Amino acid sequence: MAQLWGGRFTKETDRQVYEFNASINFDKRLFHQDIEGSIAHVVMLAKQGILTMDEKDSIVKGLTGIREDVDSGVLMIDGECEDIHSFVEAHLIRRIGDAGKKLHTGRSRNDQVALDMRLYTRERVLETDGLLKELLTVLLDAMEGNLDTFMPGFTHLQKAQPITLAHHYGAYFEMFRRDRSRLKDIFYRMNYCPLGAGALAGTTYPLDRYYTASLLGFEGPTLNSIDSVADRDYLIEFLSALSTVMMHLSRFAEEVILWNSNEYQFVEIDDAYSTGSSIMPQKKNPDIAELVRGKTGRVYGALMSLLTTMKGLPLAYNKDMQEDKETAFDAMDTVRDCLTLFTGMIGTMKFRRERMERSAKSGFSNATDAADYLVGKGVPFRDAHGVIGRLVLYCLEKDTSIDALSLEELQGISDKFGPDFYEAVALKTCVEKRLTVGAPGSQAMGQVIAQYRRYLKENDIQMG
Ligand code: ARG
């Protein structure tokens, strides 16, 4: 057991206590960030005359050597050290001797871990943003190709009004676009460097915190040393944004599952993204969509876990905060995998356009348009609503649809019906006449799609 703090102790740590306390098994993920942060720290220490240039050079060489050896597999990160910070420091001292003992000058593991976690989270925010952008690109391509793929729009899972696939996908485009904008906010809010906060009260060394911050690509240093080591808001915000991404993916997954069901048969999921049954040979199951829906719970769980961990903590650092890592890492990995697979599944899924169109035609999804037709003939909307209601009842009794009735049958209910009625309630007309901004008519959709194309070109997060 290599520890950084044996001096004031007379007894060895109990083995089980050591294991319980140790975080190396999971914070080894922060290895690269730890090295990067340490290099920036010593470069700054040398600039400030706190270390000599020789000391700095030897430490930087030692640190890059450790990085190379771990990356190439020559050196293993094992359980010998308590955490990743101890591992790096212990190996540095083993490698370069006394100069290595100066690395931790003017630094605490509290500001060190605060930095490592922030650097790591920042990378994962960018990664998530990139994956969302890929999903948006696939969605937008599909929207462009499906402006006239008709389908029913639903409320209460009952057919409501006809829409198009492009329009329906557009709703998800909006959701994932908002997710990206949340990530951008988080990125800009979190991009301040906690290094130099020390244990909680800064240090007496003349550190240049602005310099370290700029070396590490931050906007500047954080401005309160207590908050710097006690803050995990950025991680809570990220987990919250990830939870929202999962909520969106899960709703989408639920729809894919419905569309893929025997009752709907709107889509055919590609073989590469489906699985079979061990007993029922006819089955092709939407497991990916179901797993995405299912994994949403564990991402929410990570958010709840961290919110609960943080709620009772007095300032500043408490060991409870070590619990921020495992569930957060799991959530980040889960969302990465879900986004990647979901994008692949959507991109290869085939739509059964005739079935979708047939479904849009049944179920009286043109009833609103039928009422609007009567309004056009001077009937007040409330009365028109009543007339079409009676018409629907009549159709239900006869097991037919509004547009299949003869003119005589229609005029039996209201003399305002004329031969132009059929064109007015045709599926295409119902959709195409909806031209307000955000509506499914192809002209309105076309303008929105052009805006989305520009959006995809312009909205990446800018670092530094
Ligand atoms: N492993 C610790 C964590 O993840 C590092 C910080 C330790 N600081 C301390 N004062 N014990 O939070």
Coordinates of C-alpha atoms and ligand atoms in Angstrom, one line a residue:
M1 CA 0.0 0.0 0.0
A2 CA 1.6 3.3 -1.1
Q3 CA 0.1 6.2 0.8
L4 CA 0.7 9.9 0.7
W5 CA -0.1 10.6 4.3
G6 CA 1.6 8.2 6.7
G7 CA 3.4 10.7 8.9
R8 CA 1.0 11.3 11.7
F9 CA -0.1 7.7 12.0
T10 CA 1.4 5.0 14.2
K11 CA -0.6 2.0 13.0
E12 CA -1.2 0.5 9.6
T13 CA -4.6 1.1 8.1
D14 CA -7.0 -1.9 8.5
R15 CA -7.1 -3.8 5.2
Q16 CA -10.9 -3.5 4.8
V17 CA -10.8 0.2 5.7
Y18 CA -8.2 0.7 3.0
E19 CA -10.3 -1.1 0.4
F20 CA -13.4 0.8 1.4
N21 CA -11.6 4.1 1.2
A22 CA -9.7 3.4 -2.1
S23 CA -11.0 4.8 -5.4
I24 CA -8.3 3.6 -7.8
N25 CA -10.5 1.0 -9.3
F26 CA -12.7 3.6 -10.8
D27 CA -10.8 6.9 -10.7
K28 CA -8.1 5.4 -12.9
R29 CA -10.3 6.7 -15.7
L30 CA -9.0 10.1 -14.7
F31 CA -5.4 9.1 -15.4
H32 CA -4.9 11.3 -18.5
Q33 CA -6.5 14.3 -16.9
D34 CA -4.4 13.8 -13.8
I35 CA -1.2 13.9 -15.9
E36 CA -2.3 16.8 -17.9
G37 CA -3.3 18.8 -14.8
S38 CA 0.0 18.0 -13.1
I39 CA 2.0 19.1 -16.1
A40 CA 0.2 22.4 -16.2
H41 CA 0.7 22.8 -12.5
V42 CA 4.5 22.3 -12.6
V43 CA 4.9 24.5 -15.7
M44 CA 3.2 27.3 -13.7
L45 CA 5.3 26.6 -10.6
A46 CA 8.5 27.0 -12.6
K47 CA 7.2 30.1 -14.3
Q48 CA 6.6 31.6 -10.8
G49 CA 10.0 30.6 -9.6
I50 CA 8.6 28.1 -7.1
L51 CA 10.4 25.2 -8.8
T52 CA 13.6 25.5 -10.9
M53 CA 13.4 24.9 -14.6
D54 CA 15.5 21.7 -14.1
E55 CA 13.0 20.4 -11.6
K56 CA 10.1 21.2 -13.9
D57 CA 11.8 19.5 -16.8
S58 CA 12.5 16.4 -14.9
I59 CA 8.9 16.2 -13.5
V60 CA 7.4 16.8 -16.9
K61 CA 9.6 14.1 -18.4
G62 CA 8.7 11.7 -15.6
L63 CA 5.0 12.4 -16.0
T64 CA 5.1 11.9 -19.8
G65 CA 7.1 8.7 -19.3
I66 CA 4.5 7.4 -17.0
R67 CA 1.8 8.3 -19.5
E68 CA 3.6 6.5 -22.3
D69 CA 4.1 3.4 -20.2
V70 CA 0.5 3.2 -19.0
D71 CA -0.8 3.8 -22.6
S72 CA 1.5 1.1 -24.0
G73 CA 0.6 -1.4 -21.3
V74 CA 4.2 -1.5 -19.8
L75 CA 2.8 -0.1 -16.5
M76 CA -0.4 -1.3 -15.0
I77 CA -2.7 0.8 -12.8
D78 CA -3.2 -1.7 -10.1
G79 CA -4.7 -1.6 -6.5
E80 CA -1.4 -0.8 -4.9
C81 CA -2.2 2.9 -4.5
E82 CA -5.3 4.4 -2.9
D83 CA -6.3 6.6 -5.9
I84 CA -5.1 7.8 -9.2
H85 CA -3.4 10.9 -7.7
S86 CA -1.3 8.7 -5.4
F87 CA -0.5 6.4 -8.2
V88 CA 0.9 9.1 -10.4
E89 CA 2.9 10.7 -7.6
A90 CA 4.3 7.5 -6.2
H91 CA 5.5 6.4 -9.7
L92 CA 6.9 9.8 -10.4
I93 CA 9.0 9.7 -7.2
R94 CA 10.0 6.1 -8.0
R95 CA 11.2 7.3 -11.4
I96 CA 12.9 10.6 -10.8
G97 CA 13.6 10.7 -7.1
D98 CA 13.4 13.8 -4.9
A99 CA 12.3 16.2 -7.6
G100 CA 9.1 14.2 -7.8
K101 CA 8.3 15.0 -4.2
K102 CA 7.9 18.7 -5.3
L103 CA 5.0 18.0 -7.7
H104 CA 2.4 18.5 -5.0
T105 CA 3.7 21.9 -3.9
G106 CA 0.8 24.3 -3.5
R107 CA -1.8 21.7 -4.4
S108 CA -4.2 19.4 -2.6
R109 CA -5.9 16.3 -3.8
N110 CA -9.1 18.3 -3.3
D111 CA -8.4 20.8 -6.0
Q112 CA -6.6 18.1 -8.0
V113 CA -9.6 15.8 -8.1
A114 CA -11.9 18.8 -8.7
L115 CA -9.8 19.6 -11.7
D116 CA -9.5 16.1 -13.0
M117 CA -13.2 15.5 -12.8
R118 CA -13.9 18.8 -14.6
L119 CA -11.5 18.1 -17.4
Y120 CA -13.0 14.6 -17.8
T121 CA -16.6 15.9 -17.7
R122 CA -15.8 18.6 -20.2
E123 CA -14.5 16.0 -22.7
R124 CA -17.6 13.9 -22.2
V125 CA -19.9 17.0 -22.8
L126 CA -18.2 17.5 -26.1
E127 CA -18.4 13.8 -27.0
T128 CA -22.2 13.8 -26.2
D129 CA -22.7 16.9 -28.2
G130 CA -21.0 15.3 -31.2
L131 CA -23.2 12.2 -31.0
L132 CA -26.3 14.3 -30.7
K133 CA -25.2 16.1 -33.8
E134 CA -24.8 12.8 -35.7
L135 CA -28.3 11.8 -34.7
L136 CA -29.7 15.2 -35.8
T137 CA -28.0 14.8 -39.2
V138 CA -29.6 11.4 -39.7
L139 CA -33.0 12.8 -38.6
L140 CA -32.7 15.7 -41.0
D141 CA -31.7 13.5 -43.9
A142 CA -34.8 11.4 -43.2
M143 CA -37.0 14.5 -42.9
E144 CA -35.9 15.7 -46.3
G145 CA -36.8 12.4 -47.9
N146 CA -40.2 12.0 -46.3
L147 CA -42.1 15.3 -46.8
D148 CA -44.9 13.3 -48.4
T149 CA -44.7 10.1 -46.3
F150 CA -48.1 10.4 -44.6
M151 CA -49.0 9.0 -41.2
P152 CA -51.5 9.6 -38.5
G153 CA -50.6 12.0 -35.8
F154 CA -51.9 10.9 -32.4
T155 CA -53.2 12.3 -29.2
H156 CA -54.1 9.9 -26.4
L157 CA -52.6 7.3 -28.7
Q158 CA -55.8 7.8 -30.8
K159 CA -55.5 8.9 -34.4
A160 CA -56.0 12.7 -34.4
Q161 CA -54.9 14.4 -37.6
P162 CA -52.8 13.4 -40.5
I163 CA -49.1 14.4 -40.5
T164 CA -46.0 13.3 -42.3
L165 CA -43.0 11.4 -41.1
A166 CA -40.8 14.5 -41.8
H167 CA -43.0 16.4 -39.4
H168 CA -43.0 13.7 -36.7
Y169 CA -39.2 13.4 -36.9
G170 CA -39.0 17.2 -36.7
A171 CA -40.4 17.0 -33.2
Y172 CA -37.4 14.8 -32.2
F173 CA -35.1 17.2 -34.0
E174 CA -36.3 19.9 -31.7
M175 CA -35.8 17.8 -28.6
F176 CA -32.3 16.8 -29.4
R177 CA -31.5 20.3 -30.5
R178 CA -32.5 21.6 -27.1
D179 CA -30.4 18.9 -25.6
R180 CA -27.4 20.3 -27.4
S181 CA -28.1 23.8 -26.3
R182 CA -28.3 22.6 -22.7
L183 CA -24.8 21.0 -23.2
K184 CA -23.5 24.2 -24.6
D185 CA -24.7 26.2 -21.6
I186 CA -23.2 23.6 -19.2
F187 CA -19.9 23.7 -21.1
Y188 CA -19.6 27.5 -20.9
R189 CA -20.7 27.6 -17.3
M190 CA -18.3 24.9 -16.1
N191 CA -15.2 25.9 -18.1
Y192 CA -13.4 27.5 -15.2
C193 CA -10.3 26.0 -13.5
P194 CA -10.4 25.0 -9.8
L195 CA -6.7 24.2 -9.6
G196 CA -4.9 26.4 -7.1
A197 CA -7.8 26.3 -4.6
G198 CA -5.6 24.0 -2.5
A199 CA -7.4 22.0 0.2
L200 CA -10.0 24.8 0.5
A201 CA -8.3 28.1 1.4
G202 CA -5.9 28.7 -1.5
T203 CA -2.1 28.6 -0.8
T204 CA 0.6 30.9 0.4
Y205 CA 2.7 30.2 -2.7
P206 CA 2.4 32.9 -5.4
L207 CA 0.5 30.7 -7.9
D208 CA -0.6 32.1 -11.2
R209 CA -4.0 30.6 -11.5
Y210 CA -4.9 32.5 -14.7
Y211 CA -1.9 30.9 -16.3
T212 CA -2.8 27.4 -15.3
A213 CA -6.3 28.0 -16.4
S214 CA -5.2 29.1 -19.8
L215 CA -2.8 26.2 -20.2
L216 CA -5.7 23.8 -19.7
G217 CA -8.1 25.5 -22.0
F218 CA -10.3 27.2 -19.4
E219 CA -11.9 30.6 -19.6
G220 CA -10.2 31.5 -16.3
P221 CA -9.8 30.4 -12.7
T222 CA -12.8 29.8 -10.4
L223 CA -13.1 32.7 -8.0
N224 CA -13.8 31.1 -4.6
S225 CA -11.4 28.5 -3.3
I226 CA -14.0 26.9 -1.0
D227 CA -16.6 26.5 -3.8
S228 CA -13.8 25.3 -6.1
V229 CA -13.3 22.1 -4.1
A230 CA -16.9 21.7 -2.9
D231 CA -18.7 22.2 -6.2
R232 CA -20.1 19.4 -8.3
D233 CA -22.9 21.4 -9.9
Y234 CA -21.5 21.0 -13.4
L235 CA -21.7 17.3 -13.0
I236 CA -25.3 17.4 -11.7
E237 CA -26.2 19.7 -14.6
F238 CA -24.6 17.2 -17.0
L239 CA -26.3 14.2 -15.5
S240 CA -29.6 16.2 -15.7
A241 CA -29.0 17.0 -19.4
L242 CA -28.1 13.3 -19.9
S243 CA -31.3 12.3 -18.2
T244 CA -33.3 14.5 -20.5
V245 CA -31.5 13.0 -23.5
M246 CA -32.5 9.6 -22.3
M247 CA -36.1 10.7 -21.7
H248 CA -36.2 11.8 -25.3
L249 CA -34.5 8.7 -26.6
S250 CA -36.8 6.6 -24.5
R251 CA -40.0 8.2 -25.9
F252 CA -38.6 7.7 -29.4
A253 CA -37.7 4.1 -28.6
E254 CA -41.2 3.5 -27.4
E255 CA -42.6 4.8 -30.7
V256 CA -40.2 2.6 -32.7
I257 CA -41.4 -0.4 -30.7
L258 CA -45.0 0.5 -31.4
W259 CA -44.3 1.1 -35.1
N260 CA -42.5 -2.2 -35.3
S261 CA -45.4 -4.1 -33.6
N262 CA -47.7 -6.4 -35.6
E263 CA -50.6 -4.0 -35.1
Y264 CA -48.8 -1.0 -36.6
Q265 CA -46.3 -2.4 -39.0
F266 CA -45.1 1.0 -39.9
V267 CA -41.4 0.1 -39.9
E268 CA -39.0 -2.7 -40.5
I269 CA -36.0 -2.6 -38.2
D270 CA -32.8 -3.7 -40.0
D271 CA -31.7 -7.2 -39.2
A272 CA -28.4 -5.8 -37.8
Y273 CA -30.3 -4.0 -35.1
S274 CA -32.8 -6.7 -34.2
T275 CA -32.6 -10.0 -32.3
G276 CA -34.6 -13.3 -32.5
S277 CA -36.3 -15.5 -30.0
S278 CA -34.9 -18.8 -28.8
I279 CA -38.2 -20.5 -29.0
M280 CA -40.5 -18.6 -31.5
P281 CA -39.0 -18.7 -34.9
Q282 CA -41.2 -15.9 -36.3
K283 CA -39.9 -13.3 -34.0
K284 CA -37.7 -10.3 -34.8
N285 CA -37.5 -8.2 -31.7
P286 CA -36.8 -4.5 -31.2
D287 CA -34.3 -5.2 -28.4
I288 CA -32.1 -2.1 -29.0
A289 CA -35.1 0.2 -28.7
E290 CA -36.3 -1.7 -25.6
L291 CA -32.8 -1.5 -24.0
V292 CA -32.5 2.2 -24.7
R293 CA -35.9 2.7 -23.0
G294 CA -34.8 0.4 -20.2
K295 CA -31.4 2.0 -19.6
T296 CA -33.1 5.4 -19.0
G297 CA -33.6 4.4 -15.4
R298 CA -30.0 4.0 -14.5
V299 CA -29.1 7.4 -15.9
Y300 CA -31.9 9.0 -13.8
G301 CA -30.4 7.0 -11.0
A302 CA -27.0 8.6 -11.4
L303 CA -28.6 12.1 -11.2
M304 CA -30.6 11.2 -8.1
S305 CA -27.6 9.6 -6.5
L306 CA -25.4 12.7 -6.8
L307 CA -28.1 15.1 -5.8
T308 CA -28.6 13.1 -2.7
T309 CA -24.9 12.7 -2.0
M310 CA -24.4 16.5 -2.2
K311 CA -27.5 17.7 -0.3
G312 CA -26.2 17.5 3.3
L313 CA -22.5 18.2 2.8
P314 CA -21.0 21.0 4.8
L315 CA -18.4 23.1 3.0
A316 CA -15.8 22.3 1.7
Y317 CA -14.6 18.9 0.6
N318 CA -15.9 15.7 2.2
K319 CA -15.1 12.2 1.3
D320 CA -18.7 11.6 0.3
M321 CA -17.8 13.4 -2.9
Q322 CA -15.7 10.5 -4.0
E323 CA -19.2 8.9 -4.7
D324 CA -19.7 11.3 -7.6
K325 CA -17.7 9.0 -9.9
E326 CA -19.0 5.5 -10.5
T327 CA -22.6 6.2 -11.3
A328 CA -21.7 9.3 -13.3
F329 CA -19.2 7.3 -15.4
D330 CA -21.8 4.7 -16.0
A331 CA -24.4 7.3 -17.0
M332 CA -21.9 8.9 -19.5
D333 CA -21.1 5.5 -21.0
T334 CA -24.7 4.5 -21.2
V335 CA -25.8 7.6 -23.0
R336 CA -22.8 7.3 -25.4
D337 CA -23.8 3.7 -26.3
C338 CA -27.5 4.5 -26.5
L339 CA -27.0 7.4 -28.8
T340 CA -24.6 5.5 -31.1
L341 CA -26.9 2.5 -31.4
F342 CA -30.1 4.5 -31.7
T343 CA -28.6 6.6 -34.5
G344 CA -27.6 3.4 -36.3
M345 CA -31.0 1.8 -35.9
I346 CA -32.9 4.9 -37.1
G347 CA -30.5 5.3 -40.0
T348 CA -31.2 1.8 -41.3
M349 CA -34.9 1.4 -40.4
K350 CA -37.2 1.0 -43.4
F351 CA -40.6 2.7 -43.5
R352 CA -43.7 1.0 -44.9
R353 CA -45.2 4.0 -46.6
E354 CA -48.4 2.4 -47.9
R355 CA -49.3 1.0 -44.5
M356 CA -48.6 4.3 -42.8
E357 CA -50.7 6.2 -45.4
R358 CA -53.6 3.7 -45.1
S359 CA -53.5 4.1 -41.4
A360 CA -53.6 7.9 -41.7
K361 CA -56.7 7.5 -43.9
S362 CA -58.7 5.5 -41.5
G363 CA -59.8 6.6 -38.0
F364 CA -61.3 9.9 -39.1
S365 CA -58.1 11.8 -38.9
N366 CA -59.6 14.2 -41.5
A367 CA -62.6 15.1 -39.3
T368 CA -61.2 18.5 -38.3
D369 CA -60.7 19.3 -42.0
A370 CA -64.2 18.2 -42.7
A371 CA -65.4 20.7 -40.0
D372 CA -63.1 23.4 -41.5
Y373 CA -64.8 22.7 -44.9
L374 CA -68.2 23.6 -43.5
V375 CA -66.7 26.7 -41.8
G376 CA -65.6 27.7 -45.3
K377 CA -69.2 27.4 -46.4
G378 CA -70.3 29.8 -43.7
V379 CA -71.2 27.4 -40.9
P380 CA -69.9 28.6 -37.4
F381 CA -67.1 26.2 -36.2
R382 CA -69.1 25.0 -33.2
D383 CA -72.0 24.0 -35.4
A384 CA -69.7 22.4 -38.0
H385 CA -68.1 20.4 -35.1
G386 CA -71.6 19.0 -34.3
V387 CA -72.4 18.2 -37.9
I388 CA -69.2 16.3 -38.4
G389 CA -69.7 14.5 -35.1
R390 CA -73.0 13.2 -36.4
L391 CA -71.3 12.3 -39.6
V392 CA -68.7 10.3 -37.8
L393 CA -71.4 8.5 -35.8
Y394 CA -73.1 7.6 -39.1
C395 CA -69.9 6.3 -40.5
L396 CA -69.2 4.2 -37.4
E397 CA -72.6 2.6 -37.7
K398 CA -72.0 1.8 -41.4
D399 CA -68.3 0.9 -40.8
T400 CA -67.1 3.3 -43.4
S401 CA -65.1 6.6 -43.7
I402 CA -66.1 10.2 -44.3
D403 CA -64.7 10.4 -47.8
A404 CA -66.4 7.2 -48.9
L405 CA -69.9 8.6 -48.3
S406 CA -72.0 9.6 -51.3
L407 CA -72.9 13.2 -51.9
E408 CA -76.6 12.2 -51.2
E409 CA -75.6 10.7 -47.8
L410 CA -73.6 13.8 -47.0
Q411 CA -76.4 16.2 -48.0
G412 CA -78.8 14.2 -45.9
I413 CA -76.9 15.5 -42.9
S414 CA -76.2 19.0 -44.1
D415 CA -77.1 20.8 -47.4
K416 CA -73.8 22.7 -47.2
F417 CA -71.9 19.7 -48.6
G418 CA -70.9 19.9 -52.2
P419 CA -68.8 17.9 -54.6
D420 CA -65.6 19.9 -53.7
F421 CA -65.8 18.2 -50.2
Y422 CA -63.9 15.1 -51.3
E423 CA -60.9 17.1 -52.4
A424 CA -61.0 19.1 -49.2
V425 CA -60.8 16.1 -47.0
A426 CA -58.3 14.1 -49.0
L427 CA -55.2 13.1 -47.0
K428 CA -52.8 15.2 -49.1
T429 CA -55.0 18.3 -48.9
C430 CA -55.3 17.9 -45.1
V431 CA -51.5 18.0 -44.7
E432 CA -50.6 20.4 -47.5
K433 CA -53.0 23.1 -46.3
R434 CA -51.3 23.2 -42.9
L435 CA -48.8 25.9 -43.7
T436 CA -48.3 27.9 -40.5
V437 CA -44.7 27.9 -39.2
G438 CA -44.1 24.5 -37.6
A439 CA -47.0 22.7 -39.4
P440 CA -46.6 19.6 -41.6
G441 CA -47.4 21.2 -45.0
S442 CA -44.3 20.5 -47.2
Q443 CA -43.8 24.2 -47.9
A444 CA -43.7 25.1 -44.2
M445 CA -41.5 22.1 -43.5
G446 CA -39.1 23.0 -46.3
Q447 CA -38.4 26.4 -44.7
V448 CA -37.8 24.8 -41.3
I449 CA -35.5 22.2 -42.8
A450 CA -33.4 24.9 -44.4
Q451 CA -33.1 26.6 -41.0
Y452 CA -32.1 23.2 -39.5
R453 CA -29.4 22.8 -42.1
R454 CA -27.9 26.2 -41.2
Y455 CA -28.2 25.3 -37.5
L456 CA -26.1 22.1 -38.0
K457 CA -23.4 24.1 -39.7
E458 CA -23.1 26.8 -37.0
N459 CA -23.7 25.5 -33.6
D460 CA -20.7 23.5 -32.4
I461 CA -19.3 24.3 -28.9
Q462 CA -16.2 26.5 -29.3
M463 CA -13.4 25.7 -27.0
G464 CA -11.1 28.5 -25.8
Ligands
ARG1 N1 -10.4 10.0 -4.2 C1 -10.8 11.3 -3.7 C2 -12.0 11.7 -4.4 O1 -12.4 11.1 -5.4 C3 -9.7 12.3 -4.0 C4 -9.7 13.4 -3.1 C5 -9.1 13.0 -1.8 N2 -9.1 14.1 -0.8 C6 -9.1 13.9 0.5 N3 -9.0 14.9 1.2 N4 -9.1 12.7 1.0 O2 -12.7 12.6 -4.0

